[in-house]
PDB file of C-alpha atoms in Angstrom:
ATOM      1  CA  UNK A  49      12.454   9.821   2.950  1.00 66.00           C
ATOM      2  CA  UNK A  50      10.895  11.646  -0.169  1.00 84.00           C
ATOM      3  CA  UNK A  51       7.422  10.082  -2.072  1.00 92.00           C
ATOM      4  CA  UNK A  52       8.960   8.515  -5.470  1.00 97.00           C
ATOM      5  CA  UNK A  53       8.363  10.643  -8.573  1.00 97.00           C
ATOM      6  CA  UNK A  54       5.211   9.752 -10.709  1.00 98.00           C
ATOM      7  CA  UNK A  55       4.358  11.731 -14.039  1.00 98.00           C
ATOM      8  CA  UNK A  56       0.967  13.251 -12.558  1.00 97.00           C
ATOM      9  CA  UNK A  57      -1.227  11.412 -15.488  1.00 98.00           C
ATOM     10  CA  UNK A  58      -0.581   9.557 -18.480  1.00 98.00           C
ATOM     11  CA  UNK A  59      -2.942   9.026 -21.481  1.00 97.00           C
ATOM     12  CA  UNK A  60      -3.727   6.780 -24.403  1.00 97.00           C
ATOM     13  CA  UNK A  61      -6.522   5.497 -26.752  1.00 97.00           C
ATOM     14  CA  UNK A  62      -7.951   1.919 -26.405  1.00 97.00           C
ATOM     15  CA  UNK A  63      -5.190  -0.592 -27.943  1.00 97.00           C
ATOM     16  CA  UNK A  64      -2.120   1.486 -27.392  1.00 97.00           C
ATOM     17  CA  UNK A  65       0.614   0.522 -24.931  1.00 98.00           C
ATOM     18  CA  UNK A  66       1.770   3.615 -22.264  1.00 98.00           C
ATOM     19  CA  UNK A  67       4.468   3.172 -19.994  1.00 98.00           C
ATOM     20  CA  UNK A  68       4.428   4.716 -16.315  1.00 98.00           C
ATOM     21  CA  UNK A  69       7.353   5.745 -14.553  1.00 98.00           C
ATOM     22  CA  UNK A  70       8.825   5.663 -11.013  1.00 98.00           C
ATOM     23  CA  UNK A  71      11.535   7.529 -10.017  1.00 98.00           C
ATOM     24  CA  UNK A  72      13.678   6.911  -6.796  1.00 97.00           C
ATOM     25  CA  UNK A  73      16.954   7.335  -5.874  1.00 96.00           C
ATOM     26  CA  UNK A  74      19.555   4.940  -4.661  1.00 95.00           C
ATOM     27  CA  UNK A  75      18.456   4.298  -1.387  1.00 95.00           C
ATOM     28  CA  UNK A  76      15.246   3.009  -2.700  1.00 96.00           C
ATOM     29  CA  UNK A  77      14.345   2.298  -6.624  1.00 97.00           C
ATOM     30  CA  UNK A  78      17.847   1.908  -7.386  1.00 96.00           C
ATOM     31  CA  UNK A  79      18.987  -0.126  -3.890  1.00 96.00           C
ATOM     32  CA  UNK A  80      16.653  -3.396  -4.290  1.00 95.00           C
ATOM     33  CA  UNK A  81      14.117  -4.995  -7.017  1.00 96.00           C
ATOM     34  CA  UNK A  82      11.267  -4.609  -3.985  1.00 96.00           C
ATOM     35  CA  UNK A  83       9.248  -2.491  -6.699  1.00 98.00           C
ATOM     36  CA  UNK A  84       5.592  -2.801  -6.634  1.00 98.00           C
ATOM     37  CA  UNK A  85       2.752  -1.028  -8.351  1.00 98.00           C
ATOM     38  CA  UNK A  86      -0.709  -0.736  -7.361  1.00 98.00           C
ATOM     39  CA  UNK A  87      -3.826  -0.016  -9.463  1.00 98.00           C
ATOM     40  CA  UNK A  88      -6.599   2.262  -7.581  1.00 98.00           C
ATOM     41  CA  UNK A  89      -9.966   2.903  -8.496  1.00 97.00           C
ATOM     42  CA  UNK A  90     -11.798   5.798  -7.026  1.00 95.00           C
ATOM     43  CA  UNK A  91     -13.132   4.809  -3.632  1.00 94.00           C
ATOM     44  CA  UNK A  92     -11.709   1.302  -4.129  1.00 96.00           C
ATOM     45  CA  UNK A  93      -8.597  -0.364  -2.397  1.00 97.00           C
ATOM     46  CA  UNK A  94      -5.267  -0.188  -4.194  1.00 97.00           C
ATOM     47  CA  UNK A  95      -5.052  -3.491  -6.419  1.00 98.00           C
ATOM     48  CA  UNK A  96      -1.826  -5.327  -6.765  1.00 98.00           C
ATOM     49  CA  UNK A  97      -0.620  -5.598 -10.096  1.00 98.00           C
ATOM     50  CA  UNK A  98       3.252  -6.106  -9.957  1.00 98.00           C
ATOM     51  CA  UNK A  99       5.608  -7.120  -7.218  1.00 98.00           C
ATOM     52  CA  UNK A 100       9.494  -7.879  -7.038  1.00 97.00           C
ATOM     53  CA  UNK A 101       9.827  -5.249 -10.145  1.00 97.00           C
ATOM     54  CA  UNK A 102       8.366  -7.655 -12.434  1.00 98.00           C
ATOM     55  CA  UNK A 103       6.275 -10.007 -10.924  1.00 98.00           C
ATOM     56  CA  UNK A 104       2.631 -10.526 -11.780  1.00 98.00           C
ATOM     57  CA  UNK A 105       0.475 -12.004  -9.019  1.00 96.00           C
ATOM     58  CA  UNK A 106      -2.186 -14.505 -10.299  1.00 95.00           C
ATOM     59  CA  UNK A 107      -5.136 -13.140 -12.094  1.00 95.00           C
ATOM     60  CA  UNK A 108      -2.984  -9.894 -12.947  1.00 97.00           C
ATOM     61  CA  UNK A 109      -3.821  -9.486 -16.990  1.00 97.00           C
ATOM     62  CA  UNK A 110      -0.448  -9.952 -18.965  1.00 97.00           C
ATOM     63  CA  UNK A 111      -1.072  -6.944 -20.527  1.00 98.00           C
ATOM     64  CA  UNK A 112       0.812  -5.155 -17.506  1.00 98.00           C
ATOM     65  CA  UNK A 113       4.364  -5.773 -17.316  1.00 98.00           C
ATOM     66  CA  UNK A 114       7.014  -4.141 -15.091  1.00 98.00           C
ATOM     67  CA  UNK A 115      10.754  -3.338 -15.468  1.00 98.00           C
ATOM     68  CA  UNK A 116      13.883  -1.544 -13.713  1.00 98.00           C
ATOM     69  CA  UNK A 117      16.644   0.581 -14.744  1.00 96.00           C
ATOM     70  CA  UNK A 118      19.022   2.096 -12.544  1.00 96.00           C
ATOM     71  CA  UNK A 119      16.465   4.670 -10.309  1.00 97.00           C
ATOM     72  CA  UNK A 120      13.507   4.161 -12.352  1.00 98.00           C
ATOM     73  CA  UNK A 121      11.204   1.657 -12.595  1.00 98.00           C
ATOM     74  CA  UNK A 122       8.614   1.425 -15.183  1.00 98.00           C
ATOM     75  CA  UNK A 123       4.767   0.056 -15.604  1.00 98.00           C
ATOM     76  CA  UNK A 124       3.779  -0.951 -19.430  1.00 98.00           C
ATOM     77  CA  UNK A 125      -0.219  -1.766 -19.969  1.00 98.00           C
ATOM     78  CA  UNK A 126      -0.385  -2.555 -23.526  1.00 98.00           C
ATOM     79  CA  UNK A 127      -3.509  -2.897 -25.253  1.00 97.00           C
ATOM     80  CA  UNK A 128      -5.290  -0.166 -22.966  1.00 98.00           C
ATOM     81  CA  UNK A 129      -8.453  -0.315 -22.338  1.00 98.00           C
ATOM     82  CA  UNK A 130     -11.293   1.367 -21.018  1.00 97.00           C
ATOM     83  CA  UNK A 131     -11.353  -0.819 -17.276  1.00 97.00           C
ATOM     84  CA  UNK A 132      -7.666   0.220 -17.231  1.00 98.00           C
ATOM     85  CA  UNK A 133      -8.347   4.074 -16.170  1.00 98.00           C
ATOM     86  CA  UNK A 134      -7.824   4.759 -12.822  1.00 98.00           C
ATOM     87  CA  UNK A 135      -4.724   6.144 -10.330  1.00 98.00           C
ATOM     88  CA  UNK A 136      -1.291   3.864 -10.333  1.00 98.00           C
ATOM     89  CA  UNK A 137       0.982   4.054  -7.212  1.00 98.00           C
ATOM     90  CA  UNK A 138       4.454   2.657  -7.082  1.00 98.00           C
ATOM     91  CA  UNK A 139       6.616   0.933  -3.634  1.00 98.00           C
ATOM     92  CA  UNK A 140       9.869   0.396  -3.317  1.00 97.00           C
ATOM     93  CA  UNK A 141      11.504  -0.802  -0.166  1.00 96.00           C
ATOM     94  CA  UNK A 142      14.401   1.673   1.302  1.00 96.00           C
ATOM     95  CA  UNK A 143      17.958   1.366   2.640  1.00 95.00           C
ATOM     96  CA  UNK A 144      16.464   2.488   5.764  1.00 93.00           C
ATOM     97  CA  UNK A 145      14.229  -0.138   5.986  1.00 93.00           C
ATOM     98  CA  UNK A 146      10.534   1.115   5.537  1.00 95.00           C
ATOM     99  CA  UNK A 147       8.467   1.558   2.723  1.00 96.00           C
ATOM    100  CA  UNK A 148       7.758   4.164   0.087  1.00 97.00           C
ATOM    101  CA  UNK A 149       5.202   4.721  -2.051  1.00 97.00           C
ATOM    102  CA  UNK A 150       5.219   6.481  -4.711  1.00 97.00           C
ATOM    103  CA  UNK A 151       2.926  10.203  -6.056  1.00 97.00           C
ATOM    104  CA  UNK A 152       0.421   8.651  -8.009  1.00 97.00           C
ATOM    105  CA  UNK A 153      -0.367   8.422 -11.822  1.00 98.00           C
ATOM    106  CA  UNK A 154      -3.792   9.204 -13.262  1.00 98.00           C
ATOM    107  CA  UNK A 155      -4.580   7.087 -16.252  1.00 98.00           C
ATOM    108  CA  UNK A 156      -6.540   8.899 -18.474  1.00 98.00           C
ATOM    109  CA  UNK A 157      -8.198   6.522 -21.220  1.00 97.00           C
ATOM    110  CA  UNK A 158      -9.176   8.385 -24.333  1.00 95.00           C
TER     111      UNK A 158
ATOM    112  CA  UNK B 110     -10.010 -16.314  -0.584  1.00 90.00           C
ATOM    113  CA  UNK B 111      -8.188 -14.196   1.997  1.00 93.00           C
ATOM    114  CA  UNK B 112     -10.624 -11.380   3.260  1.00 96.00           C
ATOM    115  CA  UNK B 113      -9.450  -7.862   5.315  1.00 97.00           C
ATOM    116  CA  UNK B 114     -11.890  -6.472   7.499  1.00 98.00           C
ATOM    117  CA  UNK B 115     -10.995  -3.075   9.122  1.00 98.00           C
ATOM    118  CA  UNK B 116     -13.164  -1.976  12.370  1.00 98.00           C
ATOM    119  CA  UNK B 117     -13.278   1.208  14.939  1.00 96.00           C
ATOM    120  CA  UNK B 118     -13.979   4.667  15.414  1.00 96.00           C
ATOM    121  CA  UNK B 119     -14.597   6.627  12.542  1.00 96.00           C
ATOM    122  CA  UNK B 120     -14.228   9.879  14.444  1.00 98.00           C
ATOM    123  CA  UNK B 121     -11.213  10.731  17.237  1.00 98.00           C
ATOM    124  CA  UNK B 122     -10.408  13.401  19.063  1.00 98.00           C
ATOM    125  CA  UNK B 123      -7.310  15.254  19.061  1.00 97.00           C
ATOM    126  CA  UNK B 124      -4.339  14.296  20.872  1.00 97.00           C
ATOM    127  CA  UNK B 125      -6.016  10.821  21.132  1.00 98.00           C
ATOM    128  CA  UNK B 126      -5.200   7.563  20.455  1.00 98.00           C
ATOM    129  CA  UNK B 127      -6.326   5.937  17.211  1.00 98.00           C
ATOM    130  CA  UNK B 128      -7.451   2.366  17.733  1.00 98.00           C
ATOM    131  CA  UNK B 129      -7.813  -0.032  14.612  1.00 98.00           C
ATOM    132  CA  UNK B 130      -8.896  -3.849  14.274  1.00 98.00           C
ATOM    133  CA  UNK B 131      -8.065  -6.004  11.436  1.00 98.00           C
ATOM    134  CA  UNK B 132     -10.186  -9.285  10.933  1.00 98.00           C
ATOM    135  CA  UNK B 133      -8.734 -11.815   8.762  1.00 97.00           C
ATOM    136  CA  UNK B 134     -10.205 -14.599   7.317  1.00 96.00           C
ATOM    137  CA  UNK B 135      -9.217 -17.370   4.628  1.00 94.00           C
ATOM    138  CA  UNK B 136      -5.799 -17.424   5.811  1.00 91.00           C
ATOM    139  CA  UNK B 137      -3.906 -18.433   9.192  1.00 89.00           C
ATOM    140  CA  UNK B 138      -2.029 -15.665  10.673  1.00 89.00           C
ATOM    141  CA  UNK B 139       0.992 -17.884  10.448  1.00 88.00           C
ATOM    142  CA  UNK B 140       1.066 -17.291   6.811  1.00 87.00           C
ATOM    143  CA  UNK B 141       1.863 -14.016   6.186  1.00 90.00           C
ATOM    144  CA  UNK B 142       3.203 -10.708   7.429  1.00 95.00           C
ATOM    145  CA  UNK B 143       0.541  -8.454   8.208  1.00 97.00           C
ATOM    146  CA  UNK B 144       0.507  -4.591   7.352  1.00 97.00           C
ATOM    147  CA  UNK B 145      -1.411  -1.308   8.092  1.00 98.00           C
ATOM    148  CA  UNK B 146      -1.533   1.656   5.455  1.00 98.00           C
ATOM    149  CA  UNK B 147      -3.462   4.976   5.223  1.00 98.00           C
ATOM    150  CA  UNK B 148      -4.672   7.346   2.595  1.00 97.00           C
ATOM    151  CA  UNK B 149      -4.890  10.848   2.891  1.00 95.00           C
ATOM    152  CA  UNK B 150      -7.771  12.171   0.847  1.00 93.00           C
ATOM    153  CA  UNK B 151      -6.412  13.043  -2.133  1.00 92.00           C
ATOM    154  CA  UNK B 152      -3.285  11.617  -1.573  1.00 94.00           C
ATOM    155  CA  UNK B 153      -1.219   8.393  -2.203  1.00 94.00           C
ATOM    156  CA  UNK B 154      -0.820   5.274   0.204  1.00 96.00           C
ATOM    157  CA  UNK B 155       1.564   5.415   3.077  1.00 97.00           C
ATOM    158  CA  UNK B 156       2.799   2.471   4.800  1.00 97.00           C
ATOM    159  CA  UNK B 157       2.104   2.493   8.469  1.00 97.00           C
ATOM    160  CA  UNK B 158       3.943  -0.641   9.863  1.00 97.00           C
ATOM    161  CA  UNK B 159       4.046  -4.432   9.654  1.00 97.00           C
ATOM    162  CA  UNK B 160       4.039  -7.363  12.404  1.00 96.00           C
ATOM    163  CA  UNK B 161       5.254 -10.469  11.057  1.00 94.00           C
ATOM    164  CA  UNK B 162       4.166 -14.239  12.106  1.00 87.00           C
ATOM    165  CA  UNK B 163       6.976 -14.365  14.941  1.00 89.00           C
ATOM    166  CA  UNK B 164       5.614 -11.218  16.478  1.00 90.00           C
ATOM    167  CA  UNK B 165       8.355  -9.023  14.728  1.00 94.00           C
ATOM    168  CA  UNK B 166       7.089  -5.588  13.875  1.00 96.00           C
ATOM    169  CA  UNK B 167       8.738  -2.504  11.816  1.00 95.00           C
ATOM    170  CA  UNK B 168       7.417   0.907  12.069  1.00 96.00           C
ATOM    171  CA  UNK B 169       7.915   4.005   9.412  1.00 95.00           C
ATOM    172  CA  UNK B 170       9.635   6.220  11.087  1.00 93.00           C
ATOM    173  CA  UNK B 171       7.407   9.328   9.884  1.00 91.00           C
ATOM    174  CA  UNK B 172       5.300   8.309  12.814  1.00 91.00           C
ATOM    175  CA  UNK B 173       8.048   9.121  15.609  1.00 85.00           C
ATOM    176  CA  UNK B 174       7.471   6.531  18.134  1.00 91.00           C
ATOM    177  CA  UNK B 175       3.616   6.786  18.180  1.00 96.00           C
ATOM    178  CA  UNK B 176       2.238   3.612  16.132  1.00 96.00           C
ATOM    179  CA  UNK B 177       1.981  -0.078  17.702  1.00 97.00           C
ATOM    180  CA  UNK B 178       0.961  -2.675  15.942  1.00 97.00           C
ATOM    181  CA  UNK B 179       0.306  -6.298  17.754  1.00 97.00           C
ATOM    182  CA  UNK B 180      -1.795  -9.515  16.601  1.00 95.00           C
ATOM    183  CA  UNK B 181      -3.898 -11.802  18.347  1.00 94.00           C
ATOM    184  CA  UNK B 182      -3.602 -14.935  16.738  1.00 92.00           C
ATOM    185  CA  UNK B 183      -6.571 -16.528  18.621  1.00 92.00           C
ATOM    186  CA  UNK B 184      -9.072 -14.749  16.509  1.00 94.00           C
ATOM    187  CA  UNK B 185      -7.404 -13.960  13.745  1.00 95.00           C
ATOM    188  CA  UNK B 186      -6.831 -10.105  14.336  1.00 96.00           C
ATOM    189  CA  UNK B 187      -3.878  -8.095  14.280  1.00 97.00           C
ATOM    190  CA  UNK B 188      -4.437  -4.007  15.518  1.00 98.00           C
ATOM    191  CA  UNK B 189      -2.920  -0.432  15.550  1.00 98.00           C
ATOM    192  CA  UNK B 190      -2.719   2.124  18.334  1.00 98.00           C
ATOM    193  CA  UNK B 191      -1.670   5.296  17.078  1.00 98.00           C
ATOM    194  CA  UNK B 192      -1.132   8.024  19.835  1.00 97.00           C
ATOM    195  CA  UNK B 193      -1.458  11.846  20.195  1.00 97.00           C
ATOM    196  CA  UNK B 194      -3.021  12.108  16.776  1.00 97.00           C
ATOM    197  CA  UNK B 195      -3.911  15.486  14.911  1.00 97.00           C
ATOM    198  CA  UNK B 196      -5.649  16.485  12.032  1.00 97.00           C
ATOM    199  CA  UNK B 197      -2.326  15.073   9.324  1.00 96.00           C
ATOM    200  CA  UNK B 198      -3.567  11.797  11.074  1.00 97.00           C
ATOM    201  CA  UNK B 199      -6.846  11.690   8.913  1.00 98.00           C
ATOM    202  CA  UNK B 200      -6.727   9.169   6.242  1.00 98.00           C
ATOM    203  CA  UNK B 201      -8.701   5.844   4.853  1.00 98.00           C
ATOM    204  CA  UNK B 202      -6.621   3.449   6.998  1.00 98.00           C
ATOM    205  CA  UNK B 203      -6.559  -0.316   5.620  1.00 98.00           C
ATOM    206  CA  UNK B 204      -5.170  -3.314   6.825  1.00 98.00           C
ATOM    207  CA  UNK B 205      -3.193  -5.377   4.131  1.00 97.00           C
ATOM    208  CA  UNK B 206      -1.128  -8.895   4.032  1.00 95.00           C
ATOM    209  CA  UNK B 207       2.317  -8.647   3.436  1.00 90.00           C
ATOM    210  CA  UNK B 208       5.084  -6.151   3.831  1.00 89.00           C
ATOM    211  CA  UNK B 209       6.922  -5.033   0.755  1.00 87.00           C
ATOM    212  CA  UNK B 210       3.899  -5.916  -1.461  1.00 95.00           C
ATOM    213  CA  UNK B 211       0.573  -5.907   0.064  1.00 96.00           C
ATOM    214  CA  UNK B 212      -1.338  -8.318  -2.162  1.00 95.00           C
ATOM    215  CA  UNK B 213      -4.735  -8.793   0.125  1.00 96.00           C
ATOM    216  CA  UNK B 214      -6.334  -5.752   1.620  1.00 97.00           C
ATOM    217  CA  UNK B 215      -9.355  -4.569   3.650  1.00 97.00           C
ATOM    218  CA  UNK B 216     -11.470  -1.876   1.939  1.00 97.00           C
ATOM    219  CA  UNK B 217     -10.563   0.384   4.494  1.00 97.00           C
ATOM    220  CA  UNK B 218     -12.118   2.816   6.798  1.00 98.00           C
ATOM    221  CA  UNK B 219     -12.141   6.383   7.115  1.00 98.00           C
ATOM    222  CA  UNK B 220     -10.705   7.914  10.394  1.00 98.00           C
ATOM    223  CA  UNK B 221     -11.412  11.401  10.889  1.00 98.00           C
ATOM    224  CA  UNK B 222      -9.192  13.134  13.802  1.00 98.00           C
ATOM    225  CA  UNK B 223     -11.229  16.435  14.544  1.00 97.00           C
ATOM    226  CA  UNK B 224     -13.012  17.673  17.767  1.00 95.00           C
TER     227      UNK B 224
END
């Protein structure tokens, strides 16, 4: 089972929205809405910021939203801001039964 | 709050076996599946296995056979064994509740498979 495809990094200035992409194929991204995305800052543990696709556990900022369509699944953080830079990892469950995760987005805030 | 607390070697020898504790507090182990990842340096998460509150586990298959993950719910610890490791087995490994979406995690320690 292949690593979902992440844009390698993603920019924006402080008050912009960016969207993040995840790309699977149909025996993962496209099979269930078990997407999840994970905020990691460097020597930190991945945070959880988004479960079920669109899900936002408590304490997640509403400024990060998540969607799905077809094989790619999608991470908006509008209103960017400086605290937001770090990497961003997606997860999708699989058709065989185990978990992916996804290559990794830097964040770049400019 | 639920707290992760990984513990064990940092350093293993090749062809080993890898042996991880995970203490949990703040939760009963009754609550929630229960998860081990690893990190690569460099690299992204990968998603070792899970053992759920019945004793039900799930493995990826990437690791052919040689993970096992068990729980002792007496003191609030689940493990891994990982056998015949090599130097692709290096990673931060961290323990994590859930399975699908790991929402509680350890901050993870850094096993280093080298000789």
């Amino acid at each position: 089972q292949s690593a979902l495809t992440q844009p390698a990094s993603v920019s924006g200035s402080p008050g912009q929205s960016i969207t993040l992409s995840c790309t699977g194929t149909s025996g993962d991204v496209g099979a269930y809405d078990y997407v999840s995305w994970y905020q990691q800052h460097p020597g930190k543990a991945p945070k959880l910021m988004i479960y079920d696709v669109a899900n936002r556990p408590s304490g997640v900022s509403n400024r990060f939203s998540g969607s799905k369509s077809a094989y790619t699944a999608s991470l908006t953080i509008s209103g960017l801001q400086a605290e937001d830079e770090a990497d961003y990892y997606c997860s999708s469950y699989t058709t065989s039964k185990f978990y992916v995760f996804g290559t990794g987005t830097k964040v770049t805030v400019l | 709050q639920v707290q992760l607390q990984e513990s064990g070697p940092g350093l293993v020898k090749p062809s080993e076996t890898l042996s991880l504790t995970c203490t949990v507090s703040g939760a009963s182990m009754s609550s929630y599946y229960w998860s081990w990842l690893r990190q690569p340096p460099g690299k992204g998460p990968e998603w070792i296995a899970y053992i759920n509150n019945n004793g039900g586990t799930n493995y990826n298959p990437s690791l052919k056979s040689r993970g096992t993950i068990s729980m002792d719910t007496s003191n609030n610890q689940f493990s891994l064994k990982l056998t015949s490791v090599t130097a692709a087995d290096t990673a931060v490994y961290h323990c994590a509740s859930g399975a699908g979406w790991w929402e509680h995690w350890g901050q993870g320690i850094l096993v280093t498979v080298s000789s």
